[in-house]
mmCIF file of C-alpha atoms in Angstrom:
data_model
loop_
_atom_site.group_PDB
_atom_site.id
_atom_site.type_symbol
_atom_site.label_atom_id
_atom_site.label_comp_id
_atom_site.label_asym_id
_atom_site.label_seq_id
_atom_site.Cartn_x
_atom_site.Cartn_y
_atom_site.Cartn_z
ATOM 1 C CA MET Z 1 133.390 85.978 110.150
ATOM 2 C CA ILE Z 2 136.092 85.262 107.553
ATOM 3 C CA MET Z 3 136.340 81.730 106.242
ATOM 4 C CA SER Z 4 139.331 80.507 104.254
ATOM 5 C CA ASN Z 5 140.584 77.190 102.966
ATOM 6 C CA THR Z 6 144.046 76.797 104.566
ATOM 7 C CA ALA Z 7 144.949 73.793 102.419
ATOM 8 C CA GLU Z 8 145.531 76.048 99.406
ATOM 9 C CA ASN Z 9 148.919 77.146 98.121
ATOM 10 C CA LYS Z 10 150.082 80.213 100.080
ATOM 11 C CA ASN Z 11 151.472 81.902 96.947
ATOM 12 C CA GLU Z 12 148.069 81.883 95.307
ATOM 13 C CA LYS Z 13 146.311 85.215 94.899
ATOM 14 C CA LYS Z 14 143.214 85.469 97.069
ATOM 15 C CA ILE Z 15 140.129 87.622 96.921
ATOM 16 C CA ARG Z 16 137.818 88.437 99.764
ATOM 17 C CA LEU Z 17 134.250 87.563 98.818
ATOM 18 C CA LYS Z 18 131.554 89.234 100.893
ATOM 19 C CA VAL Z 19 128.304 87.383 100.341
ATOM 20 C CA TYR Z 20 124.835 88.557 101.371
ATOM 21 C CA ARG Z 21 122.950 85.924 103.385
ATOM 22 C CA GLU Z 22 119.214 85.857 104.028
ATOM 23 C CA ASN Z 23 116.636 83.119 104.162
ATOM 24 C CA ARG Z 24 113.084 84.296 103.596
ATOM 25 C CA GLY Z 25 111.749 80.958 104.820
ATOM 26 C CA GLN Z 26 113.405 81.276 108.207
ATOM 27 C CA ASP Z 27 112.847 85.026 108.514
ATOM 28 C CA SER Z 28 116.031 85.346 110.587
ATOM 29 C CA GLY Z 29 117.256 88.655 109.178
ATOM 30 C CA SER Z 30 120.214 89.259 106.936
ATOM 31 C CA HIS Z 31 123.991 89.374 107.308
ATOM 32 C CA TYR Z 32 127.159 89.092 105.249
ATOM 33 C CA ASP Z 33 129.587 86.174 105.267
ATOM 34 C CA THR Z 34 133.144 86.743 104.082
ATOM 35 C CA PHE Z 35 135.244 84.098 102.352
ATOM 36 C CA GLU Z 36 138.824 84.192 101.132
ATOM 37 C CA VAL Z 37 138.952 82.499 97.768
ATOM 38 C CA PRO Z 38 141.974 81.766 95.548
ATOM 39 C CA TYR Z 39 141.706 83.086 92.000
ATOM 40 C CA LYS Z 40 143.516 83.288 88.710
ATOM 41 C CA LYS Z 41 143.197 85.936 86.042
ATOM 42 C CA TRP Z 42 140.377 84.086 84.283
ATOM 43 C CA THR Z 43 138.386 83.261 87.449
ATOM 44 C CA THR Z 44 134.862 84.679 87.334
ATOM 45 C CA VAL Z 45 132.762 85.713 90.316
ATOM 46 C CA LEU Z 46 130.576 82.661 89.643
ATOM 47 C CA ASP Z 47 133.676 80.412 89.766
ATOM 48 C CA ALA Z 48 134.563 81.963 93.120
ATOM 49 C CA LEU Z 49 131.066 81.438 94.488
ATOM 50 C CA LEU Z 50 131.068 77.825 93.325
ATOM 51 C CA TYR Z 51 134.434 77.387 95.056
ATOM 52 C CA VAL Z 52 132.807 78.665 98.254
ATOM 53 C CA LYS Z 53 129.960 76.194 97.824
ATOM 54 C CA SER Z 54 132.317 73.286 97.134
ATOM 55 C CA TYR Z 55 134.946 73.837 99.824
ATOM 56 C CA MET Z 56 133.741 76.328 102.433
ATOM 57 C CA ASP Z 57 129.989 76.672 102.863
ATOM 58 C CA PRO Z 58 127.615 74.538 100.779
ATOM 59 C CA SER Z 59 124.629 76.428 102.148
ATOM 60 C CA VAL Z 60 125.322 79.551 100.047
ATOM 61 C CA ALA Z 61 122.394 79.795 97.614
ATOM 62 C CA ILE Z 62 123.075 80.922 94.033
ATOM 63 C CA ARG Z 63 121.271 80.326 90.752
ATOM 64 C CA TYR Z 64 123.307 79.535 87.655
ATOM 65 C CA SER Z 65 123.260 77.311 84.625
ATOM 66 C CA CYS Z 66 125.198 77.936 81.406
ATOM 67 C CA ARG Z 67 128.282 79.756 82.799
ATOM 68 C CA MET Z 68 128.602 81.618 79.474
ATOM 69 C CA ALA Z 69 126.208 84.615 79.633
ATOM 70 C CA SER Z 70 123.521 82.833 77.654
ATOM 71 C CA CYS Z 71 120.942 81.738 80.210
ATOM 72 C CA GLY Z 72 120.775 84.897 82.321
ATOM 73 C CA SER Z 73 120.467 82.976 85.610
ATOM 74 C CA CYS Z 74 123.399 84.286 87.641
ATOM 75 C CA GLY Z 75 122.514 87.982 87.772
ATOM 76 C CA MET Z 76 123.497 89.642 91.045
ATOM 77 C CA LYS Z 77 124.725 92.950 92.388
ATOM 78 C CA ILE Z 78 128.510 92.824 92.267
ATOM 79 C CA ASN Z 79 130.233 95.748 93.983
ATOM 80 C CA GLY Z 80 127.005 97.732 93.780
ATOM 81 C CA ILE Z 81 126.270 97.175 90.074
ATOM 82 C CA PRO Z 82 123.975 94.505 88.573
ATOM 83 C CA LYS Z 83 126.122 92.054 86.575
ATOM 84 C CA LEU Z 84 126.158 88.426 85.487
ATOM 85 C CA ALA Z 85 128.492 86.534 87.847
ATOM 86 C CA CYS Z 86 129.653 84.243 85.019
ATOM 87 C CA TYR Z 87 130.515 87.234 82.845
ATOM 88 C CA THR Z 88 132.476 89.177 85.454
ATOM 89 C CA LYS Z 89 136.116 88.338 85.996
ATOM 90 C CA ILE Z 90 137.569 88.974 89.436
ATOM 91 C CA SER Z 91 140.739 90.438 87.890
ATOM 92 C CA GLU Z 92 138.685 93.043 85.994
ATOM 93 C CA LEU Z 93 137.052 94.382 89.146
ATOM 94 C CA GLU Z 94 140.404 95.543 90.577
ATOM 95 C CA THR Z 95 139.240 95.479 94.204
ATOM 96 C CA SER Z 96 140.471 93.440 97.142
ATOM 97 C CA THR Z 97 136.935 92.702 98.342
ATOM 98 C CA ILE Z 98 134.019 91.739 96.133
ATOM 99 C CA GLU Z 99 130.565 92.305 97.533
ATOM 100 C CA CYS Z 100 127.900 89.972 96.141
ATOM 101 C CA GLU Z 101 124.303 90.899 96.849
ATOM 102 C CA PRO Z 102 120.953 89.805 95.397
ATOM 103 C CA LEU Z 103 119.592 91.834 92.486
ATOM 104 C CA PRO Z 104 117.748 94.888 93.798
ATOM 105 C CA ASN Z 105 114.089 95.342 92.782
ATOM 106 C CA PHE Z 106 113.563 91.543 92.933
ATOM 107 C CA PRO Z 107 112.155 89.932 96.100
ATOM 108 C CA ILE Z 108 114.798 87.826 97.844
ATOM 109 C CA ILE Z 109 114.171 84.089 98.163
ATOM 110 C CA ARG Z 110 117.453 83.107 99.761
ATOM 111 C CA ASP Z 111 120.971 84.610 99.757
ATOM 112 C CA LEU Z 112 121.681 85.599 96.134
ATOM 113 C CA VAL Z 113 118.591 83.946 94.668
ATOM 114 C CA THR Z 114 115.726 86.281 93.802
ATOM 115 C CA ASP Z 115 112.124 85.808 92.725
ATOM 116 C CA PHE Z 116 111.548 86.629 89.027
ATOM 117 C CA SER Z 117 107.742 86.110 89.095
ATOM 118 C CA ARG Z 118 106.904 89.805 88.877
ATOM 119 C CA PHE Z 119 109.505 90.348 86.158
ATOM 120 C CA PHE Z 120 108.098 87.521 84.040
ATOM 121 C CA ASP Z 121 104.512 88.692 84.692
ATOM 122 C CA HIS Z 122 105.430 92.026 83.149
ATOM 123 C CA HIS Z 123 107.116 90.257 80.246
ATOM 124 C CA LYS Z 124 104.024 88.112 79.606
ATOM 125 C CA SER Z 125 101.727 91.143 79.800
ATOM 126 C CA MET Z 126 103.480 92.523 76.682
ATOM 127 C CA HIS Z 127 102.227 89.606 74.518
ATOM 128 C CA PRO Z 128 105.787 88.607 73.638
ATOM 129 C CA TYR Z 129 104.929 86.649 70.513
ATOM 130 C CA ILE Z 130 104.041 87.385 66.897
ATOM 131 C CA GLU Z 131 100.365 88.044 66.360
ATOM 132 C CA ALA Z 132 99.436 87.669 62.691
ATOM 133 C CA LYS Z 133 95.822 87.854 61.509
ATOM 134 C CA GLU Z 134 95.660 85.093 58.940
ATOM 135 C CA SER Z 135 98.089 82.643 60.396
ATOM 136 C CA SER Z 136 97.953 80.632 63.552
ATOM 137 C CA VAL Z 137 100.639 78.721 65.362
ATOM 138 C CA ASP Z 138 99.251 75.541 63.791
ATOM 139 C CA ASP Z 139 99.839 76.937 60.287
ATOM 140 C CA THR Z 140 103.480 77.648 61.020
ATOM 141 C CA ARG Z 141 103.900 74.184 62.498
ATOM 142 C CA LYS Z 142 102.642 72.672 59.253
ATOM 143 C CA GLY Z 143 105.381 74.595 57.514
ATOM 144 C CA THR Z 144 103.269 75.449 54.459
ATOM 145 C CA PHE Z 145 104.379 79.067 54.281
ATOM 146 C CA SER Z 146 107.179 81.295 55.324
ATOM 147 C CA PHE Z 147 107.442 85.044 55.995
ATOM 148 C CA TYR Z 148 109.694 87.116 53.754
ATOM 149 C CA GLN Z 149 111.820 89.680 55.588
ATOM 150 C CA SER Z 150 114.668 91.682 54.105
ATOM 151 C CA PRO Z 151 117.903 92.091 56.134
ATOM 152 C CA GLU Z 152 116.814 95.707 56.783
ATOM 153 C CA ASP Z 153 113.517 94.468 58.246
ATOM 154 C CA VAL Z 154 115.414 92.085 60.522
ATOM 155 C CA ASP Z 155 117.854 94.769 61.686
ATOM 156 C CA LYS Z 156 114.951 96.796 63.100
ATOM 157 C CA TYR Z 157 114.243 94.247 65.835
ATOM 158 C CA LEU Z 158 117.098 91.732 65.916
ATOM 159 C CA GLN Z 159 119.054 93.590 68.594
ATOM 160 C CA PHE Z 160 116.090 93.456 70.976
ATOM 161 C CA SER Z 161 115.524 89.756 70.370
ATOM 162 C CA TYR Z 162 118.934 89.032 71.923
ATOM 163 C CA CYS Z 163 117.433 89.637 75.396
ATOM 164 C CA ILE Z 164 118.191 86.726 77.743
ATOM 165 C CA LYS Z 165 115.817 87.959 80.496
ATOM 166 C CA CYS Z 166 118.588 88.141 83.077
ATOM 167 C CA GLY Z 167 116.840 91.026 84.860
ATOM 168 C CA LEU Z 168 119.908 93.283 85.132
ATOM 169 C CA CYS Z 169 118.131 96.163 83.361
ATOM 170 C CA TYR Z 170 115.073 95.766 85.606
ATOM 171 C CA SER Z 171 117.374 95.843 88.598
ATOM 172 C CA ALA Z 172 119.243 98.980 87.474
ATOM 173 C CA CYS Z 173 116.140 100.973 86.525
ATOM 174 C CA PRO Z 174 115.431 103.826 88.986
ATOM 175 C CA THR Z 175 111.737 103.884 88.017
ATOM 176 C CA VAL Z 176 111.244 100.193 88.820
ATOM 177 C CA GLY Z 177 112.889 100.967 92.173
ATOM 178 C CA THR Z 178 109.945 103.188 93.094
ATOM 179 C CA ASP Z 179 107.049 101.651 91.129
ATOM 180 C CA VAL Z 180 106.569 97.877 90.917
ATOM 181 C CA ASN Z 181 103.719 98.295 88.431
ATOM 182 C CA PHE Z 182 106.074 99.867 85.900
ATOM 183 C CA PRO Z 183 106.818 97.072 83.383
ATOM 184 C CA GLY Z 184 110.523 97.885 83.336
ATOM 185 C CA PRO Z 185 113.034 98.161 80.525
ATOM 186 C CA GLN Z 186 113.040 94.488 79.561
ATOM 187 C CA ALA Z 187 109.300 94.240 78.975
ATOM 188 C CA LEU Z 188 109.039 97.597 77.213
ATOM 189 C CA ALA Z 189 111.978 96.816 74.931
ATOM 190 C CA GLN Z 190 110.301 93.521 74.059
ATOM 191 C CA GLN Z 191 107.154 95.421 73.185
ATOM 192 C CA TYR Z 192 109.212 97.435 70.698
ATOM 193 C CA ARG Z 193 110.846 94.243 69.437
ATOM 194 C CA TYR Z 194 107.447 92.829 68.364
ATOM 195 C CA PHE Z 195 106.089 96.220 67.300
ATOM 196 C CA ALA Z 196 109.006 96.626 64.854
ATOM 197 C CA ASP Z 197 108.721 93.080 63.503
ATOM 198 C CA THR Z 198 107.040 93.093 60.073
ATOM 199 C CA ARG Z 199 105.501 89.673 60.771
ATOM 200 C CA ASP Z 200 103.502 91.077 63.689
ATOM 201 C CA GLU Z 201 100.116 92.623 62.924
ATOM 202 C CA SER Z 202 98.792 93.283 66.423
ATOM 203 C CA ALA Z 203 96.968 96.610 66.725
ATOM 204 C CA LYS Z 204 97.002 96.564 70.536
ATOM 205 C CA ARG Z 205 100.720 96.826 71.259
ATOM 206 C CA LEU Z 206 100.824 100.576 71.871
ATOM 207 C CA ASP Z 207 97.654 100.450 74.000
ATOM 208 C CA ILE Z 208 99.246 97.886 76.338
ATOM 209 C CA VAL Z 209 102.034 100.247 77.371
ATOM 210 C CA ASP Z 210 100.008 103.496 77.229
ATOM 211 C CA ASP Z 211 99.190 103.420 80.923
ATOM 212 C CA ARG Z 212 99.690 105.505 84.052
ATOM 213 C CA HIS Z 213 102.400 103.067 85.127
ATOM 214 C CA GLY Z 214 103.459 102.354 81.559
ATOM 215 C CA ILE Z 215 106.014 103.660 79.095
ATOM 216 C CA TRP Z 216 105.618 107.328 80.072
ATOM 217 C CA ARG Z 217 107.268 106.649 83.416
ATOM 218 C CA CYS Z 218 110.573 106.014 81.643
ATOM 219 C CA HIS Z 219 112.682 109.173 81.910
ATOM 220 C CA PHE Z 220 115.705 107.842 80.052
ATOM 221 C CA ALA Z 221 118.234 107.323 82.845
ATOM 222 C CA GLY Z 222 119.975 104.898 80.465
ATOM 223 C CA SER Z 223 121.066 102.553 83.288
ATOM 224 C CA CYS Z 224 119.284 99.606 81.643
ATOM 225 C CA SER Z 225 121.411 99.898 78.515
ATOM 226 C CA LYS Z 226 124.530 100.441 80.591
ATOM 227 C CA VAL Z 227 124.219 97.110 82.435
ATOM 228 C CA CYS Z 228 122.819 94.923 79.623
ATOM 229 C CA PRO Z 229 125.302 92.076 79.044
ATOM 230 C CA LYS Z 230 124.031 91.346 75.510
ATOM 231 C CA GLY Z 231 124.029 94.823 73.939
ATOM 232 C CA VAL Z 232 120.234 94.908 73.701
ATOM 233 C CA ASP Z 233 119.997 98.638 74.535
ATOM 234 C CA PRO Z 234 116.483 98.653 76.046
ATOM 235 C CA ALA Z 235 116.555 102.457 76.446
ATOM 236 C CA LEU Z 236 116.786 102.823 72.670
ATOM 237 C CA GLY Z 237 113.787 100.553 72.062
ATOM 238 C CA ILE Z 238 111.699 102.384 74.673
ATOM 239 C CA GLN Z 239 112.444 105.850 73.275
ATOM 240 C CA LEU Z 240 111.746 104.681 69.716
ATOM 241 C CA LEU Z 241 108.435 103.206 70.857
ATOM 242 C CA LYS Z 242 107.579 106.539 72.516
ATOM 243 C CA SER Z 243 108.266 108.397 69.277
ATOM 244 C CA TYR Z 244 105.723 106.140 67.496
ATOM 245 C CA MET Z 245 103.195 106.708 70.269
ATOM 246 C CA LEU Z 246 103.647 110.478 70.039
ATOM 247 C CA GLY Z 247 103.145 110.295 66.276
ATOM 248 C CA ILE Z 248 106.597 111.747 65.530
ATOM 249 C CA SER Z 249 107.743 108.534 63.847
ATOM 250 C CA LYS Z 250 105.228 107.218 61.343
ATOM 251 C CA ASN Z 251 104.414 103.547 61.505
ATOM 252 C CA ASP Z 252 105.076 102.710 57.865
ATOM 253 C CA LYS Z 253 105.597 99.028 58.580
ATOM 254 C CA VAL Z 254 104.792 96.922 55.544
ATOM 255 C CA PRO Z 255 103.553 93.502 56.698
ATOM 256 C CA ALA Z 256 105.882 90.690 55.757
ATOM 257 C CA LYS Z 257 104.771 88.758 52.681
ATOM 258 C CA LYS Z 258 103.784 85.168 53.234
ATOM 259 C CA ILE Z 259 105.427 82.830 50.771
ATOM 260 C CA GLU Z 260 103.865 79.460 50.122
ATOM 261 C CA VAL Z 261 106.376 76.702 50.553
ATOM 262 C CA GLU Z 262 106.152 72.964 50.168
ATOM 263 C CA SER Z 263 104.983 71.431 53.413
ATOM 264 C CA ILE Z 264 107.514 69.620 55.537
ATOM 265 C CA ASP Z 265 105.558 66.362 55.112
ATOM 266 C CA ASN Z 266 105.623 66.644 51.312
ATOM 267 C CA ARG Z 267 109.306 67.464 51.317
ATOM 268 C CA TYR Z 268 109.983 64.433 53.494
ATOM 269 C CA ASN Z 269 107.841 62.168 51.300
ATOM 270 C CA SER Z 270 109.377 63.379 48.030
ATOM 271 C CA SER Z 271 112.919 62.979 49.334
ATOM 272 C CA ALA Z 272 112.044 59.477 50.591
ATOM 273 C CA LYS Z 273 110.732 58.529 47.120
ATOM 274 C CA THR Z 274 113.906 59.694 45.336
ATOM 275 C CA GLU Z 275 115.998 57.594 47.671
ATOM 276 C CA MET O 1 98.826 95.856 82.419
ATOM 277 C CA THR O 2 99.003 93.473 85.321
ATOM 278 C CA GLU O 3 98.463 95.184 88.658
ATOM 279 C CA ILE O 4 101.031 93.746 90.985
ATOM 280 C CA GLU O 5 100.580 93.679 94.708
ATOM 281 C CA ARG O 6 103.037 95.734 96.698
ATOM 282 C CA SER O 7 104.957 93.719 99.225
ATOM 283 C CA SER O 8 107.210 94.780 102.059
ATOM 284 C CA ARG O 9 109.778 92.214 100.862
ATOM 285 C CA ASN O 10 110.084 93.626 97.372
ATOM 286 C CA ASN O 11 113.759 94.471 97.902
ATOM 287 C CA LEU O 12 113.145 97.714 96.025
ATOM 288 C CA GLU O 13 115.975 100.221 95.830
ATOM 289 C CA GLY O 14 113.458 103.047 96.256
ATOM 290 C CA ILE O 15 114.547 106.661 96.307
ATOM 291 C CA GLY O 16 117.740 105.437 97.984
ATOM 292 C CA GLY O 17 118.741 104.044 94.600
ATOM 293 C CA TRP O 18 118.828 107.567 93.205
ATOM 294 C CA LEU O 19 121.318 108.720 95.820
ATOM 295 C CA ASN O 20 124.302 106.944 94.255
ATOM 296 C CA PRO O 21 124.054 107.948 90.592
ATOM 297 C CA SER O 22 127.762 107.558 89.794
ATOM 298 C CA ARG O 23 127.403 103.765 89.374
ATOM 299 C CA TYR O 24 125.744 104.028 85.983
ATOM 300 C CA GLY O 25 127.507 106.839 84.138
ATOM 301 C CA TRP O 26 126.623 110.367 83.049
ATOM 302 C CA GLU O 27 123.098 109.548 81.888
ATOM 303 C CA ARG O 28 122.141 108.417 85.395
ATOM 304 C CA ILE O 29 123.825 111.497 86.922
ATOM 305 C CA SER O 30 121.830 113.708 84.566
ATOM 306 C CA TYR O 31 118.646 111.811 85.546
ATOM 307 C CA TRP O 32 119.438 112.484 89.209
ATOM 308 C CA PHE O 33 120.204 116.176 88.586
ATOM 309 C CA GLN O 34 117.013 116.548 86.561
ATOM 310 C CA ARG O 35 114.962 115.137 89.451
ATOM 311 C CA LEU O 36 116.839 117.130 92.073
ATOM 312 C CA THR O 37 116.567 120.429 90.202
ATOM 313 C CA GLY O 38 112.914 119.683 89.421
ATOM 314 C CA VAL O 39 112.034 119.238 93.088
ATOM 315 C CA PHE O 40 114.137 122.281 94.051
ATOM 316 C CA LEU O 41 112.421 124.456 91.420
ATOM 317 C CA LEU O 42 108.998 123.247 92.551
ATOM 318 C CA ILE O 43 109.820 124.332 96.108
ATOM 319 C CA TYR O 44 111.123 127.643 94.740
ATOM 320 C CA PHE O 45 107.978 128.272 92.688
ATOM 321 C CA ILE O 46 105.721 127.617 95.695
ATOM 322 C CA GLY O 47 107.867 130.047 97.724
ATOM 323 C CA HIS O 48 107.855 132.511 94.838
ATOM 324 C CA VAL O 49 104.055 132.479 94.583
ATOM 325 C CA TYR O 50 103.840 133.018 98.354
ATOM 326 C CA GLU O 51 106.392 135.837 98.145
ATOM 327 C CA THR O 52 104.593 137.705 95.347
ATOM 328 C CA SER O 53 101.241 137.200 97.076
ATOM 329 C CA THR O 54 102.465 139.267 100.052
ATOM 330 C CA ILE O 55 101.869 142.388 97.939
ATOM 331 C CA VAL O 56 98.163 142.120 98.752
ATOM 332 C CA ASN O 57 99.130 143.000 102.354
ATOM 333 C CA GLY O 58 100.602 146.324 101.258
ATOM 334 C CA GLN O 59 103.948 147.689 100.120
ATOM 335 C CA ASN O 60 105.631 147.289 103.519
ATOM 336 C CA ALA O 61 104.847 143.589 103.699
ATOM 337 C CA TRP O 62 106.118 143.119 100.148
ATOM 338 C CA GLU O 63 109.362 145.009 100.777
ATOM 339 C CA SER O 64 110.094 143.296 104.074
ATOM 340 C CA PHE O 65 109.702 139.910 102.411
ATOM 341 C CA LEU O 66 111.841 141.012 99.469
ATOM 342 C CA GLU O 67 114.632 141.913 101.890
ATOM 343 C CA LEU O 68 115.092 138.202 102.560
ATOM 344 C CA THR O 69 116.579 137.814 99.077
ATOM 345 C CA GLN O 70 118.878 140.802 99.556
ATOM 346 C CA THR O 71 121.070 139.017 102.107
ATOM 347 C CA GLY O 72 124.161 136.930 101.306
ATOM 348 C CA TRP O 73 122.240 133.688 101.850
ATOM 349 C CA GLY O 74 119.368 135.049 99.781
ATOM 350 C CA HIS O 75 121.769 135.770 96.927
ATOM 351 C CA LEU O 76 123.248 132.280 97.171
ATOM 352 C CA PHE O 77 119.744 130.832 97.041
ATOM 353 C CA LEU O 78 118.961 132.857 93.912
ATOM 354 C CA ILE O 79 122.218 131.683 92.301
ATOM 355 C CA MET O 80 121.112 128.108 92.992
ATOM 356 C CA VAL O 81 117.762 128.893 91.361
ATOM 357 C CA ILE O 82 119.559 130.275 88.284
ATOM 358 C CA GLY O 83 121.760 127.161 88.022
ATOM 359 C CA ALA O 84 118.891 124.712 88.620
ATOM 360 C CA SER O 85 116.558 126.354 86.106
ATOM 361 C CA THR O 86 119.277 126.546 83.433
ATOM 362 C CA PHE O 87 120.276 122.896 83.835
ATOM 363 C CA HIS O 88 116.668 121.706 84.065
ATOM 364 C CA SER O 89 115.715 123.585 80.877
ATOM 365 C CA ALA O 90 118.761 122.628 78.799
ATOM 366 C CA ASN O 91 118.715 118.982 79.872
ATOM 367 C CA GLY O 92 114.938 118.935 79.491
ATOM 368 C CA ILE O 93 115.280 119.974 75.846
ATOM 369 C CA ARG O 94 117.755 117.116 75.312
ATOM 370 C CA LEU O 95 115.266 114.712 76.901
ATOM 371 C CA ILE O 96 112.391 115.977 74.736
ATOM 372 C CA PHE O 97 114.501 115.134 71.686
ATOM 373 C CA THR O 98 115.278 111.654 73.014
ATOM 374 C CA HIS O 99 111.609 110.965 73.806
ATOM 375 C CA VAL O 100 110.769 111.553 70.155
ATOM 376 C CA GLY O 101 113.646 109.358 69.001
ATOM 377 C CA ILE O 102 116.059 112.095 67.901
ATOM 378 C CA GLY O 103 119.786 111.760 68.619
ATOM 379 C CA LEU O 104 119.613 108.144 69.765
ATOM 380 C CA GLY O 105 121.001 106.255 66.799
ATOM 381 C CA THR O 106 119.304 103.340 65.099
ATOM 382 C CA PRO O 107 118.955 99.680 66.052
ATOM 383 C CA GLY O 108 121.614 97.431 64.589
ATOM 384 C CA ARG O 109 123.461 94.185 65.139
ATOM 385 C CA PRO O 110 125.387 94.494 68.412
ATOM 386 C CA ASP O 111 129.011 93.377 68.430
ATOM 387 C CA TYR O 112 131.160 92.710 71.488
ATOM 388 C CA PRO O 113 132.211 94.827 73.345
ATOM 389 C CA TYR O 114 128.726 96.235 73.272
ATOM 390 C CA SER O 115 128.362 99.983 73.110
ATOM 391 C CA PRO O 116 124.697 101.040 73.441
ATOM 392 C CA ALA O 117 123.651 103.357 70.604
ATOM 393 C CA SER O 118 121.369 105.334 72.920
ATOM 394 C CA LEU O 119 124.234 106.279 75.258
ATOM 395 C CA ASN O 120 126.189 107.935 72.466
ATOM 396 C CA TYR O 121 128.426 111.010 72.363
ATOM 397 C CA ARG O 122 125.461 113.239 71.381
ATOM 398 C CA GLN O 123 123.716 112.429 74.664
ATOM 399 C CA LYS O 124 126.886 112.910 76.692
ATOM 400 C CA SER O 125 127.576 116.194 74.870
ATOM 401 C CA GLY O 126 124.018 117.323 75.652
ATOM 402 C CA ILE O 127 124.522 116.595 79.350
ATOM 403 C CA TRP O 128 127.853 118.425 79.391
ATOM 404 C CA ILE O 129 126.372 121.427 77.550
ATOM 405 C CA ALA O 130 123.560 121.591 80.138
ATOM 406 C CA LEU O 131 126.104 121.438 82.982
ATOM 407 C CA ILE O 132 128.366 124.070 81.409
ATOM 408 C CA LEU O 133 125.422 126.392 80.694
ATOM 409 C CA ALA O 134 124.254 126.024 84.307
ATOM 410 C CA ALA O 135 127.760 126.796 85.610
ATOM 411 C CA ALA O 136 128.045 129.824 83.293
ATOM 412 C CA ALA O 137 124.620 131.133 84.354
ATOM 413 C CA MET O 138 125.544 130.711 88.032
ATOM 414 C CA PHE O 139 128.830 132.517 87.440
ATOM 415 C CA TYR O 140 126.996 135.379 85.730
ATOM 416 C CA GLY O 141 124.431 135.497 88.538
ATOM 417 C CA PHE O 142 127.221 135.559 91.124
ATOM 418 C CA ASN O 143 128.842 138.527 89.360
ATOM 419 C CA VAL O 144 125.571 140.458 89.184
ATOM 420 C CA LEU O 145 124.357 139.740 92.733
ATOM 421 C CA PHE O 146 127.666 140.049 94.563
ATOM 422 C CA GLY O 147 129.046 142.700 92.175
ATOM 423 C CA VAL O 148 132.477 141.058 91.857
#
């Protein structure tokens, strides 16, 4: 079934949008609906889908938020490759039909919306936070000390901290496709991100991923890095973590020095007095 | 790690996801070839062990089995074995280096348009060298077996 909005200008360029439809709640099977959508050279796939929702079929389910590749909500398979819909221009795809499908390796909730529970469970299992022995979260909230890191220290992990958890890497990974217990590129790259951070002192990080379904199941297909919309390069982080686990790279991380600073309360009080 | 229950609605790509490697570039193609040649070589080695074990049944049994590889199809099969083992070994050496962090580049501050350090020219060159070596070995094997 092809649906089009006939009220549009006939000279406008149109793209055929083939959208995957399935509703897990109704369990009525899956099919594709096709829509003809007008577009301009800056129109993104997300814009086109929102046009469909506004003027053709409001029942199409999509998840989105920021529209600027920052929130990682609108990941979907576009013409067979996991991409962010807000980050993919129709004109760049150079096809007359665009096929939008839910991200593979994520359970489908409805249409293009997938369930990220498993993905986030894997992320949480990596302890994605700084674990320092002599400082708790409360201490940092008080603001009585700060960690010193050189720009070189920051460069070791900064790239991996740009992850927006969009799930594209998880979706592209061939190992995830055959083993749901494999943490996936996102989680493993985050493990490297905290392992390489000089503020982190956890001794358990390598043990967490040293598992039958863990890091050793990565065979460096590189697809995760290929699809990452933020340049995180998860494959790099995973291989570097492996080299530490194999003892080839020596963990010569020097813990970041803690520098005592005036507490936020004191700073506020002293500035109030001077005024 | 968290053990996650397998569900029939996981929407997993499965082995089917391996069948279209061209979507993700040369690294994914090399991954697919490595798997394919690995499975092929495993089948070959099982057959090879069976073939050599026929010698316990006497020289006639051994020679009659060996004749299977002396046909045109047998030669083609052996050429495939030569190509698969050469690619699997050469690409395997590249992968051993990557698993210990060699040839991948270093983490840095990514700038748009992002170009992943791990998918660099050294990796692509390694894949191409493995493919060229496999093709050369198959060509040599073809010349020897078919006497061209």
